[in-house]
Amino acid sequence: RAQLTSAVLGQEIHYFCEVDSTNNEAKKLAANGCPEGTIVVAETQVTGRGRLARSWFSPFGKGIWLSVVLRPPFGPMDAAKCTLMAAVGVNRAINAVTGVGCGIKWPNDILWNNRKVVGILTEMSAELDVINYVVIGMGINVSIEHFPSELAPIAASLSVATGRSISRVKLLAAILDELENVYVLVKKSGFAPVLAAWRKESITLGRQVDVRGFDRSFSGVAIDIDADGALLVKTPQGVERVLAGDVSISPV
Ligand code: BT5
């Protein structure tokens, strides 16, 4: 705590050596009324999760496995944009602390050299049109040198990207600072400025993409995100709007 400079995020810290998933712990704490800004960090996760019941590789001491509890004053429709907001904050912190050039892939990945260094999983609890809490889970690969074979071609860590060791405490402090900055900005001015920042840091826009949605698949050029954070993809049939799904970027 002494090394953190954020005002609200990280005021309450729950640190675990081992946990099932920091998002699960954060959701329990949030449901029990923990204050906004409470964070959960762990050295390793036994069942770290991605979206759609995928697993997240979280080796001991080699990453920042982090969840942040927010109690935002906006409605459930805006929760998906929290992922984009978090991506902007984390990307800024990474680029500031490590100097490595990372970019954001819609909606929830930060990539270096086409390899994933960060995944973000936002989960929410809401009643009618009021958000009870949002948990933003972030997995940041800091010093993983060896990935399991299925991840080796698609994943990377920051120490490998930069060729030097990275202080997890420094990076965590920067992430909480930057996340707090973007969150304060959203509360003050709405999502438009943060979505504008997202566009600048995106590596998806302007690229040929393959979209695998829940019920459809197609290809086209990613041209923009709209005010809801949905990806707009231009296809020969017209512009398709993708609110959730997986996108792969075709090699140039
Ligand atoms: C994500 O899902 O990228 C969200 C990951 C969120 C992880 C954090 S860690 C702290 C918090 N607690 C949790 O339990 N989760 C959050 P998705 O877009 O569905 O991507 C998942 C896919 O990424 C997997 O199917 C693998 O292909 C790949 N993957 C798994 N572990 C990885 C890693 N460490 N680095 C890079 N890619 C990985």
PDB file of C-alpha atoms and ligand atoms in Angstrom:
ATOM      1  CA  ARG A   1       0.000   0.000   0.000  1.00  0.00           C
ATOM      2  CA  ALA A   2       2.859   2.393   0.861  1.00  0.00           C
ATOM      3  CA  GLN A   3       4.080   2.178  -2.725  1.00  0.00           C
ATOM      4  CA  LEU A   4       0.723   2.959  -4.302  1.00  0.00           C
ATOM      5  CA  THR A   5      -0.161   6.495  -5.354  1.00  0.00           C
ATOM      6  CA  SER A   6      -3.789   6.046  -6.448  1.00  0.00           C
ATOM      7  CA  ALA A   7      -6.392   7.731  -4.225  1.00  0.00           C
ATOM      8  CA  VAL A   8      -9.220   5.187  -4.274  1.00  0.00           C
ATOM      9  CA  LEU A   9      -8.085   2.076  -6.142  1.00  0.00           C
ATOM     10  CA  GLY A  10      -6.109  -0.199  -3.862  1.00  0.00           C
ATOM     11  CA  GLN A  11      -7.197   1.455  -0.609  1.00  0.00           C
ATOM     12  CA  GLU A  12      -8.225  -2.027   0.452  1.00  0.00           C
ATOM     13  CA  ILE A  13      -5.966  -4.832  -0.758  1.00  0.00           C
ATOM     14  CA  HIS A  14      -6.647  -8.545  -0.505  1.00  0.00           C
ATOM     15  CA  TYR A  15      -3.462 -10.440  -1.265  1.00  0.00           C
ATOM     16  CA  PHE A  16      -3.406 -14.200  -1.748  1.00  0.00           C
ATOM     17  CA  CYS A  17      -0.590 -16.624  -2.400  1.00  0.00           C
ATOM     18  CA  GLU A  18      -3.035 -18.897  -4.169  1.00  0.00           C
ATOM     19  CA  VAL A  19      -6.654 -18.376  -5.078  1.00  0.00           C
ATOM     20  CA  ASP A  20      -9.159 -19.996  -7.432  1.00  0.00           C
ATOM     21  CA  SER A  21      -9.718 -16.765  -9.366  1.00  0.00           C
ATOM     22  CA  THR A  22      -9.161 -13.181  -8.216  1.00  0.00           C
ATOM     23  CA  ASN A  23     -12.442 -12.286  -9.965  1.00  0.00           C
ATOM     24  CA  ASN A  24     -14.317 -14.843  -7.825  1.00  0.00           C
ATOM     25  CA  GLU A  25     -12.794 -13.417  -4.622  1.00  0.00           C
ATOM     26  CA  ALA A  26     -13.545  -9.855  -5.723  1.00  0.00           C
ATOM     27  CA  LYS A  27     -17.166 -10.755  -6.508  1.00  0.00           C
ATOM     28  CA  LYS A  28     -17.592 -12.295  -3.032  1.00  0.00           C
ATOM     29  CA  LEU A  29     -16.097  -9.187  -1.399  1.00  0.00           C
ATOM     30  CA  ALA A  30     -18.246  -6.901  -3.543  1.00  0.00           C
ATOM     31  CA  ALA A  31     -21.414  -8.841  -2.718  1.00  0.00           C
ATOM     32  CA  ASN A  32     -20.510  -8.427   0.961  1.00  0.00           C
ATOM     33  CA  GLY A  33     -20.272  -4.655   0.613  1.00  0.00           C
ATOM     34  CA  CYS A  34     -16.543  -3.968   0.264  1.00  0.00           C
ATOM     35  CA  PRO A  35     -15.682  -0.373  -0.662  1.00  0.00           C
ATOM     36  CA  GLU A  36     -15.179   0.753  -4.225  1.00  0.00           C
ATOM     37  CA  GLY A  37     -11.551   0.439  -5.256  1.00  0.00           C
ATOM     38  CA  THR A  38     -10.950  -2.784  -3.312  1.00  0.00           C
ATOM     39  CA  ILE A  39      -8.425  -4.912  -5.173  1.00  0.00           C
ATOM     40  CA  VAL A  40      -7.597  -8.606  -5.105  1.00  0.00           C
ATOM     41  CA  VAL A  41      -4.172  -9.822  -6.201  1.00  0.00           C
ATOM     42  CA  ALA A  42      -2.718 -13.303  -6.136  1.00  0.00           C
ATOM     43  CA  GLU A  43       0.628 -14.925  -6.865  1.00  0.00           C
ATOM     44  CA  THR A  44      -1.157 -17.715  -8.705  1.00  0.00           C
ATOM     45  CA  GLN A  45      -4.695 -18.713  -9.694  1.00  0.00           C
ATOM     46  CA  VAL A  46      -5.772 -22.323  -9.768  1.00  0.00           C
ATOM     47  CA  THR A  47      -8.768 -21.690 -12.006  1.00  0.00           C
ATOM     48  CA  GLY A  48      -7.999 -18.304 -13.587  1.00  0.00           C
ATOM     49  CA  ARG A  49     -10.737 -17.583 -16.109  1.00  0.00           C
ATOM     50  CA  GLY A  50     -11.069 -15.951 -19.497  1.00  0.00           C
ATOM     51  CA  ARG A  51     -14.367 -15.293 -21.248  1.00  0.00           C
ATOM     52  CA  LEU A  52     -16.770 -18.130 -22.093  1.00  0.00           C
ATOM     53  CA  ALA A  53     -15.315 -20.540 -19.516  1.00  0.00           C
ATOM     54  CA  ARG A  54     -11.863 -20.463 -21.079  1.00  0.00           C
ATOM     55  CA  SER A  55      -8.951 -20.773 -18.711  1.00  0.00           C
ATOM     56  CA  TRP A  56      -6.250 -18.197 -17.979  1.00  0.00           C
ATOM     57  CA  PHE A  57      -2.691 -19.426 -17.418  1.00  0.00           C
ATOM     58  CA  SER A  58      -1.511 -17.784 -14.167  1.00  0.00           C
ATOM     59  CA  PRO A  59       1.859 -19.172 -13.039  1.00  0.00           C
ATOM     60  CA  PHE A  60       3.121 -18.351  -9.539  1.00  0.00           C
ATOM     61  CA  GLY A  61       4.838 -14.977  -9.163  1.00  0.00           C
ATOM     62  CA  LYS A  62       5.136 -14.398 -12.904  1.00  0.00           C
ATOM     63  CA  GLY A  63       2.310 -12.015 -13.550  1.00  0.00           C
ATOM     64  CA  ILE A  64      -0.117  -9.516 -12.092  1.00  0.00           C
ATOM     65  CA  TRP A  65      -3.355 -11.403 -11.520  1.00  0.00           C
ATOM     66  CA  LEU A  66      -5.583  -8.554 -10.406  1.00  0.00           C
ATOM     67  CA  SER A  67      -9.253  -7.733  -9.897  1.00  0.00           C
ATOM     68  CA  VAL A  68     -10.654  -4.289  -9.093  1.00  0.00           C
ATOM     69  CA  VAL A  69     -14.105  -3.637  -7.635  1.00  0.00           C
ATOM     70  CA  LEU A  70     -15.929  -0.562  -8.948  1.00  0.00           C
ATOM     71  CA  ARG A  71     -19.370   0.736  -8.092  1.00  0.00           C
ATOM     72  CA  PRO A  72     -19.974   2.966 -11.089  1.00  0.00           C
ATOM     73  CA  PRO A  73     -22.873   5.416 -11.177  1.00  0.00           C
ATOM     74  CA  PHE A  74     -23.947   4.415 -14.679  1.00  0.00           C
ATOM     75  CA  GLY A  75     -26.289   1.701 -15.963  1.00  0.00           C
ATOM     76  CA  PRO A  76     -25.668  -1.951 -16.961  1.00  0.00           C
ATOM     77  CA  MET A  77     -25.656  -0.993 -20.650  1.00  0.00           C
ATOM     78  CA  ASP A  78     -22.391   0.842 -20.023  1.00  0.00           C
ATOM     79  CA  ALA A  79     -20.617  -2.060 -18.312  1.00  0.00           C
ATOM     80  CA  ALA A  80     -19.134  -3.478 -21.530  1.00  0.00           C
ATOM     81  CA  LYS A  81     -17.328  -0.198 -22.005  1.00  0.00           C
ATOM     82  CA  CYS A  82     -15.525  -0.759 -18.680  1.00  0.00           C
ATOM     83  CA  THR A  83     -13.414  -3.331 -20.536  1.00  0.00           C
ATOM     84  CA  LEU A  84     -12.386  -0.724 -23.102  1.00  0.00           C
ATOM     85  CA  MET A  85     -11.758   1.795 -20.313  1.00  0.00           C
ATOM     86  CA  ALA A  86      -9.551  -0.684 -18.456  1.00  0.00           C
ATOM     87  CA  ALA A  87      -7.658  -1.540 -21.638  1.00  0.00           C
ATOM     88  CA  VAL A  88      -6.779   2.142 -22.121  1.00  0.00           C
ATOM     89  CA  GLY A  89      -5.596   2.466 -18.512  1.00  0.00           C
ATOM     90  CA  VAL A  90      -3.537  -0.727 -18.504  1.00  0.00           C
ATOM     91  CA  ASN A  91      -2.032  -0.030 -21.929  1.00  0.00           C
ATOM     92  CA  ARG A  92      -0.895   3.423 -20.808  1.00  0.00           C
ATOM     93  CA  ALA A  93       0.630   2.054 -17.628  1.00  0.00           C
ATOM     94  CA  ILE A  94       2.486  -0.679 -19.502  1.00  0.00           C
ATOM     95  CA  ASN A  95       3.803   1.693 -22.129  1.00  0.00           C
ATOM     96  CA  ALA A  96       4.861   4.218 -19.454  1.00  0.00           C
ATOM     97  CA  VAL A  97       6.612   1.728 -17.174  1.00  0.00           C
ATOM     98  CA  THR A  98       8.187  -0.585 -19.742  1.00  0.00           C
ATOM     99  CA  GLY A  99       8.477   1.595 -22.860  1.00  0.00           C
ATOM    100  CA  VAL A 100       7.376  -1.393 -24.918  1.00  0.00           C
ATOM    101  CA  GLY A 101       4.956  -0.593 -27.743  1.00  0.00           C
ATOM    102  CA  CYS A 102       1.740  -2.483 -27.011  1.00  0.00           C
ATOM    103  CA  GLY A 103      -1.642  -1.937 -28.633  1.00  0.00           C
ATOM    104  CA  ILE A 104      -5.246  -2.806 -27.830  1.00  0.00           C
ATOM    105  CA  LYS A 105      -7.100  -5.490 -29.730  1.00  0.00           C
ATOM    106  CA  TRP A 106     -10.877  -5.235 -29.530  1.00  0.00           C
ATOM    107  CA  PRO A 107     -12.346  -5.820 -27.054  1.00  0.00           C
ATOM    108  CA  ASN A 108     -10.193  -7.151 -24.239  1.00  0.00           C
ATOM    109  CA  ASP A 109      -6.619  -7.902 -25.225  1.00  0.00           C
ATOM    110  CA  ILE A 110      -3.361  -5.997 -25.136  1.00  0.00           C
ATOM    111  CA  LEU A 111      -0.892  -7.319 -27.653  1.00  0.00           C
ATOM    112  CA  TRP A 112       2.792  -6.958 -28.288  1.00  0.00           C
ATOM    113  CA  ASN A 113       4.041  -8.178 -31.636  1.00  0.00           C
ATOM    114  CA  ASN A 114       0.680  -9.867 -32.260  1.00  0.00           C
ATOM    115  CA  ARG A 115       1.024 -11.817 -29.018  1.00  0.00           C
ATOM    116  CA  LYS A 116      -1.227 -11.423 -26.034  1.00  0.00           C
ATOM    117  CA  VAL A 117       0.389  -9.904 -22.941  1.00  0.00           C
ATOM    118  CA  VAL A 118      -2.840  -8.850 -21.167  1.00  0.00           C
ATOM    119  CA  GLY A 119      -6.392 -10.220 -21.026  1.00  0.00           C
ATOM    120  CA  ILE A 120      -9.278  -8.411 -19.348  1.00  0.00           C
ATOM    121  CA  LEU A 121     -12.458  -9.980 -17.979  1.00  0.00           C
ATOM    122  CA  THR A 122     -15.207  -7.641 -16.773  1.00  0.00           C
ATOM    123  CA  GLU A 123     -18.059  -9.100 -14.734  1.00  0.00           C
ATOM    124  CA  MET A 124     -21.047  -7.268 -13.339  1.00  0.00           C
ATOM    125  CA  SER A 125     -23.911  -7.601 -10.914  1.00  0.00           C
ATOM    126  CA  ALA A 126     -26.950  -5.440 -11.556  1.00  0.00           C
ATOM    127  CA  GLU A 127     -30.557  -5.223 -10.495  1.00  0.00           C
ATOM    128  CA  LEU A 128     -32.937  -3.771 -13.052  1.00  0.00           C
ATOM    129  CA  ASP A 129     -31.095  -0.751 -14.362  1.00  0.00           C
ATOM    130  CA  VAL A 130     -28.751  -0.175 -11.424  1.00  0.00           C
ATOM    131  CA  ILE A 131     -25.231  -1.623 -11.248  1.00  0.00           C
ATOM    132  CA  ASN A 132     -24.432  -3.147  -7.885  1.00  0.00           C
ATOM    133  CA  TYR A 133     -20.779  -3.694  -8.732  1.00  0.00           C
ATOM    134  CA  VAL A 134     -18.398  -4.250 -11.596  1.00  0.00           C
ATOM    135  CA  VAL A 135     -15.319  -6.429 -11.199  1.00  0.00           C
ATOM    136  CA  ILE A 136     -12.570  -5.771 -13.712  1.00  0.00           C
ATOM    137  CA  GLY A 137     -10.144  -8.688 -13.855  1.00  0.00           C
ATOM    138  CA  MET A 138      -6.788  -8.185 -15.505  1.00  0.00           C
ATOM    139  CA  GLY A 139      -4.140 -10.752 -16.242  1.00  0.00           C
ATOM    140  CA  ILE A 140      -0.777  -9.199 -17.080  1.00  0.00           C
ATOM    141  CA  ASN A 141       2.045 -11.517 -18.147  1.00  0.00           C
ATOM    142  CA  VAL A 142       5.094  -9.969 -16.534  1.00  0.00           C
ATOM    143  CA  SER A 143       7.933 -12.492 -16.529  1.00  0.00           C
ATOM    144  CA  ILE A 144       6.628 -15.749 -18.004  1.00  0.00           C
ATOM    145  CA  GLU A 145       9.397 -17.303 -20.054  1.00  0.00           C
ATOM    146  CA  HIS A 146       7.786 -20.585 -20.990  1.00  0.00           C
ATOM    147  CA  PHE A 147       4.155 -20.926 -21.977  1.00  0.00           C
ATOM    148  CA  PRO A 148       2.361 -24.225 -22.503  1.00  0.00           C
ATOM    149  CA  SER A 149       2.652 -25.288 -26.141  1.00  0.00           C
ATOM    150  CA  GLU A 150      -0.847 -24.134 -27.130  1.00  0.00           C
ATOM    151  CA  LEU A 151      -0.097 -20.614 -25.853  1.00  0.00           C
ATOM    152  CA  ALA A 152       3.523 -20.324 -26.989  1.00  0.00           C
ATOM    153  CA  PRO A 153       2.710 -18.984 -30.488  1.00  0.00           C
ATOM    154  CA  ILE A 154       0.075 -16.486 -29.291  1.00  0.00           C
ATOM    155  CA  ALA A 155       1.278 -15.218 -25.893  1.00  0.00           C
ATOM    156  CA  ALA A 156       4.176 -13.136 -24.597  1.00  0.00           C
ATOM    157  CA  SER A 157       5.296 -11.496 -21.388  1.00  0.00           C
ATOM    158  CA  LEU A 158       6.652  -8.026 -20.743  1.00  0.00           C
ATOM    159  CA  SER A 159      10.100  -9.088 -19.597  1.00  0.00           C
ATOM    160  CA  VAL A 160      10.582 -11.081 -22.780  1.00  0.00           C
ATOM    161  CA  ALA A 161       9.232  -8.174 -24.848  1.00  0.00           C
ATOM    162  CA  THR A 162      11.606  -5.687 -23.222  1.00  0.00           C
ATOM    163  CA  GLY A 163      14.546  -7.965 -22.507  1.00  0.00           C
ATOM    164  CA  ARG A 164      14.736  -6.795 -18.901  1.00  0.00           C
ATOM    165  CA  SER A 165      13.071  -7.484 -15.586  1.00  0.00           C
ATOM    166  CA  ILE A 166       9.980  -5.487 -14.690  1.00  0.00           C
ATOM    167  CA  SER A 167       8.970  -4.555 -11.138  1.00  0.00           C
ATOM    168  CA  ARG A 168       5.483  -5.899 -10.508  1.00  0.00           C
ATOM    169  CA  VAL A 169       4.901  -3.405  -7.689  1.00  0.00           C
ATOM    170  CA  LYS A 170       5.819  -0.435  -9.883  1.00  0.00           C
ATOM    171  CA  LEU A 171       3.654  -1.710 -12.702  1.00  0.00           C
ATOM    172  CA  LEU A 172       0.724  -2.419 -10.372  1.00  0.00           C
ATOM    173  CA  ALA A 173       0.971   1.108  -8.945  1.00  0.00           C
ATOM    174  CA  ALA A 174       0.978   2.579 -12.464  1.00  0.00           C
ATOM    175  CA  ILE A 175      -1.983   0.426 -13.537  1.00  0.00           C
ATOM    176  CA  LEU A 176      -4.043   1.575 -10.548  1.00  0.00           C
ATOM    177  CA  ASP A 177      -3.097   5.217 -11.223  1.00  0.00           C
ATOM    178  CA  GLU A 178      -3.984   5.075 -14.906  1.00  0.00           C
ATOM    179  CA  LEU A 179      -7.163   3.087 -14.298  1.00  0.00           C
ATOM    180  CA  GLU A 180      -8.213   5.620 -11.704  1.00  0.00           C
ATOM    181  CA  ASN A 181      -7.504   8.483 -14.140  1.00  0.00           C
ATOM    182  CA  VAL A 182      -9.673   7.010 -16.889  1.00  0.00           C
ATOM    183  CA  TYR A 183     -12.430   6.088 -14.423  1.00  0.00           C
ATOM    184  CA  VAL A 184     -12.516   9.614 -12.980  1.00  0.00           C
ATOM    185  CA  LEU A 185     -12.665  10.964 -16.533  1.00  0.00           C
ATOM    186  CA  VAL A 186     -15.585   8.662 -17.425  1.00  0.00           C
ATOM    187  CA  LYS A 187     -17.506   9.731 -14.311  1.00  0.00           C
ATOM    188  CA  LYS A 188     -16.902  13.392 -15.133  1.00  0.00           C
ATOM    189  CA  SER A 189     -17.302  13.463 -18.912  1.00  0.00           C
ATOM    190  CA  GLY A 190     -18.917  10.182 -19.964  1.00  0.00           C
ATOM    191  CA  PHE A 191     -17.264   7.543 -22.135  1.00  0.00           C
ATOM    192  CA  ALA A 192     -16.626   9.625 -25.282  1.00  0.00           C
ATOM    193  CA  PRO A 193     -13.107  10.867 -24.353  1.00  0.00           C
ATOM    194  CA  VAL A 194     -12.011   7.387 -23.252  1.00  0.00           C
ATOM    195  CA  LEU A 195     -13.422   5.806 -26.425  1.00  0.00           C
ATOM    196  CA  ALA A 196     -11.479   8.434 -28.401  1.00  0.00           C
ATOM    197  CA  ALA A 197      -8.306   7.419 -26.539  1.00  0.00           C
ATOM    198  CA  TRP A 198      -9.125   3.758 -27.201  1.00  0.00           C
ATOM    199  CA  ARG A 199      -9.333   4.430 -30.961  1.00  0.00           C
ATOM    200  CA  LYS A 200      -5.826   5.937 -30.905  1.00  0.00           C
ATOM    201  CA  GLU A 201      -4.337   2.976 -29.042  1.00  0.00           C
ATOM    202  CA  SER A 202      -6.209   0.330 -31.026  1.00  0.00           C
ATOM    203  CA  ILE A 203      -4.450  -2.064 -33.369  1.00  0.00           C
ATOM    204  CA  THR A 204      -7.785  -3.408 -34.652  1.00  0.00           C
ATOM    205  CA  LEU A 205      -9.158  -0.399 -36.516  1.00  0.00           C
ATOM    206  CA  GLY A 206      -8.287  -0.225 -40.183  1.00  0.00           C
ATOM    207  CA  ARG A 207      -7.456  -3.932 -40.303  1.00  0.00           C
ATOM    208  CA  GLN A 208      -9.022  -6.887 -42.067  1.00  0.00           C
ATOM    209  CA  VAL A 209     -10.679  -9.021 -39.372  1.00  0.00           C
ATOM    210  CA  ASP A 210     -12.452 -12.344 -39.023  1.00  0.00           C
ATOM    211  CA  VAL A 211     -15.343 -12.166 -36.572  1.00  0.00           C
ATOM    212  CA  ARG A 212     -16.660 -15.197 -34.733  1.00  0.00           C
ATOM    213  CA  GLY A 213     -19.811 -14.114 -32.976  1.00  0.00           C
ATOM    214  CA  PHE A 214     -22.062 -16.319 -30.887  1.00  0.00           C
ATOM    215  CA  ASP A 215     -24.366 -16.968 -33.826  1.00  0.00           C
ATOM    216  CA  ARG A 216     -22.512 -15.810 -36.936  1.00  0.00           C
ATOM    217  CA  SER A 217     -19.085 -15.539 -38.536  1.00  0.00           C
ATOM    218  CA  PHE A 218     -17.907 -13.136 -41.194  1.00  0.00           C
ATOM    219  CA  SER A 219     -14.948 -11.109 -42.409  1.00  0.00           C
ATOM    220  CA  GLY A 220     -14.489  -7.449 -43.185  1.00  0.00           C
ATOM    221  CA  VAL A 221     -12.560  -4.328 -42.313  1.00  0.00           C
ATOM    222  CA  ALA A 222     -12.818  -2.984 -38.750  1.00  0.00           C
ATOM    223  CA  ILE A 223     -13.667   0.677 -39.315  1.00  0.00           C
ATOM    224  CA  ASP A 224     -14.620   2.073 -35.901  1.00  0.00           C
ATOM    225  CA  ILE A 225     -16.232   1.501 -32.523  1.00  0.00           C
ATOM    226  CA  ASP A 226     -19.584   3.117 -31.787  1.00  0.00           C
ATOM    227  CA  ALA A 227     -20.804   4.909 -28.646  1.00  0.00           C
ATOM    228  CA  ASP A 228     -21.634   1.534 -27.028  1.00  0.00           C
ATOM    229  CA  GLY A 229     -18.121   0.228 -27.624  1.00  0.00           C
ATOM    230  CA  ALA A 230     -19.348  -2.156 -30.351  1.00  0.00           C
ATOM    231  CA  LEU A 231     -16.962  -2.878 -33.217  1.00  0.00           C
ATOM    232  CA  LEU A 232     -18.152  -1.755 -36.644  1.00  0.00           C
ATOM    233  CA  VAL A 233     -17.008  -4.037 -39.447  1.00  0.00           C
ATOM    234  CA  LYS A 234     -17.463  -3.136 -43.090  1.00  0.00           C
ATOM    235  CA  THR A 235     -18.406  -6.134 -45.219  1.00  0.00           C
ATOM    236  CA  PRO A 236     -19.594  -6.359 -48.839  1.00  0.00           C
ATOM    237  CA  GLN A 237     -23.143  -6.653 -47.423  1.00  0.00           C
ATOM    238  CA  GLY A 238     -22.888  -3.503 -45.318  1.00  0.00           C
ATOM    239  CA  VAL A 239     -21.619  -2.446 -41.896  1.00  0.00           C
ATOM    240  CA  GLU A 240     -22.016  -5.097 -39.177  1.00  0.00           C
ATOM    241  CA  ARG A 241     -22.086  -4.188 -35.509  1.00  0.00           C
ATOM    242  CA  VAL A 242     -20.295  -6.579 -33.128  1.00  0.00           C
ATOM    243  CA  LEU A 243     -21.093  -6.121 -29.461  1.00  0.00           C
ATOM    244  CA  ALA A 244     -19.558  -9.358 -28.220  1.00  0.00           C
ATOM    245  CA  GLY A 245     -17.497 -12.048 -29.846  1.00  0.00           C
ATOM    246  CA  ASP A 246     -14.005 -12.921 -30.920  1.00  0.00           C
ATOM    247  CA  VAL A 247     -12.081 -11.100 -33.548  1.00  0.00           C
ATOM    248  CA  SER A 248      -8.912 -12.250 -35.215  1.00  0.00           C
ATOM    249  CA  ILE A 249      -6.834  -9.856 -37.202  1.00  0.00           C
ATOM    250  CA  SER A 250      -5.627 -11.134 -40.556  1.00  0.00           C
ATOM    251  CA  PRO A 251      -1.908 -10.839 -41.142  1.00  0.00           C
ATOM    252  CA  VAL A 252      -0.991  -7.959 -43.450  1.00  0.00           C
TER     253      VAL A 252
HETATM  254  C1  BT5 B   1      -9.323 -13.054 -21.485  1.00  0.00           C
HETATM  255  O1  BT5 B   1     -10.252 -13.969 -21.935  1.00  0.00           O
HETATM  256  O2  BT5 B   1      -8.389 -12.661 -22.126  1.00  0.00           O
HETATM  257  C2  BT5 B   1      -9.551 -12.565 -20.060  1.00  0.00           C
HETATM  258  C3  BT5 B   1      -8.463 -13.005 -19.112  1.00  0.00           C
HETATM  259  C4  BT5 B   1      -8.629 -12.403 -17.750  1.00  0.00           C
HETATM  260  C5  BT5 B   1      -7.661 -12.972 -16.741  1.00  0.00           C
HETATM  261  C6  BT5 B   1      -7.725 -12.256 -15.432  1.00  0.00           C
HETATM  262  S1  BT5 B   1      -6.464 -12.738 -14.347  1.00  0.00           S
HETATM  263  C7  BT5 B   1      -7.226 -11.937 -13.022  1.00  0.00           C
HETATM  264  C8  BT5 B   1      -8.722 -12.174 -13.175  1.00  0.00           C
HETATM  265  N1  BT5 B   1      -9.139 -13.413 -12.537  1.00  0.00           N
HETATM  266  C9  BT5 B   1      -9.579 -14.313 -13.422  1.00  0.00           C
HETATM  267  O3  BT5 B   1      -9.973 -15.467 -13.144  1.00  0.00           O
HETATM  268  N2  BT5 B   1      -9.531 -13.794 -14.670  1.00  0.00           N
HETATM  269  C10 BT5 B   1      -9.029 -12.419 -14.652  1.00  0.00           C
HETATM  270  P1  BT5 B   1     -10.369 -14.493 -23.424  1.00  0.00           P
HETATM  271  O4  BT5 B   1     -10.419 -13.353 -24.380  1.00  0.00           O
HETATM  272  O5  BT5 B   1     -11.505 -15.446 -23.410  1.00  0.00           O
HETATM  273  O6  BT5 B   1      -9.015 -15.239 -23.688  1.00  0.00           O
HETATM  274  C11 BT5 B   1      -8.732 -16.480 -23.113  1.00  0.00           C
HETATM  275  C12 BT5 B   1      -7.707 -17.173 -24.003  1.00  0.00           C
HETATM  276  O7  BT5 B   1      -6.418 -16.537 -23.874  1.00  0.00           O
HETATM  277  C13 BT5 B   1      -7.449 -18.619 -23.639  1.00  0.00           C
HETATM  278  O8  BT5 B   1      -8.376 -19.468 -24.258  1.00  0.00           O
HETATM  279  C14 BT5 B   1      -6.029 -18.848 -24.166  1.00  0.00           C
HETATM  280  O9  BT5 B   1      -6.036 -19.090 -25.559  1.00  0.00           O
HETATM  281  C15 BT5 B   1      -5.376 -17.491 -23.961  1.00  0.00           C
HETATM  282  N3  BT5 B   1      -4.583 -17.420 -22.711  1.00  0.00           N
HETATM  283  C16 BT5 B   1      -4.767 -18.075 -21.542  1.00  0.00           C
HETATM  284  N4  BT5 B   1      -3.852 -17.704 -20.634  1.00  0.00           N
HETATM  285  C17 BT5 B   1      -3.052 -16.781 -21.238  1.00  0.00           C
HETATM  286  C18 BT5 B   1      -1.941 -16.013 -20.815  1.00  0.00           C
HETATM  287  N5  BT5 B   1      -1.445 -16.071 -19.575  1.00  0.00           N
HETATM  288  N6  BT5 B   1      -1.396 -15.163 -21.726  1.00  0.00           N
HETATM  289  C19 BT5 B   1      -1.868 -15.056 -22.970  1.00  0.00           C
HETATM  290  N7  BT5 B   1      -2.919 -15.746 -23.432  1.00  0.00           N
HETATM  291  C20 BT5 B   1      -3.515 -16.601 -22.568  1.00  0.00           C
END
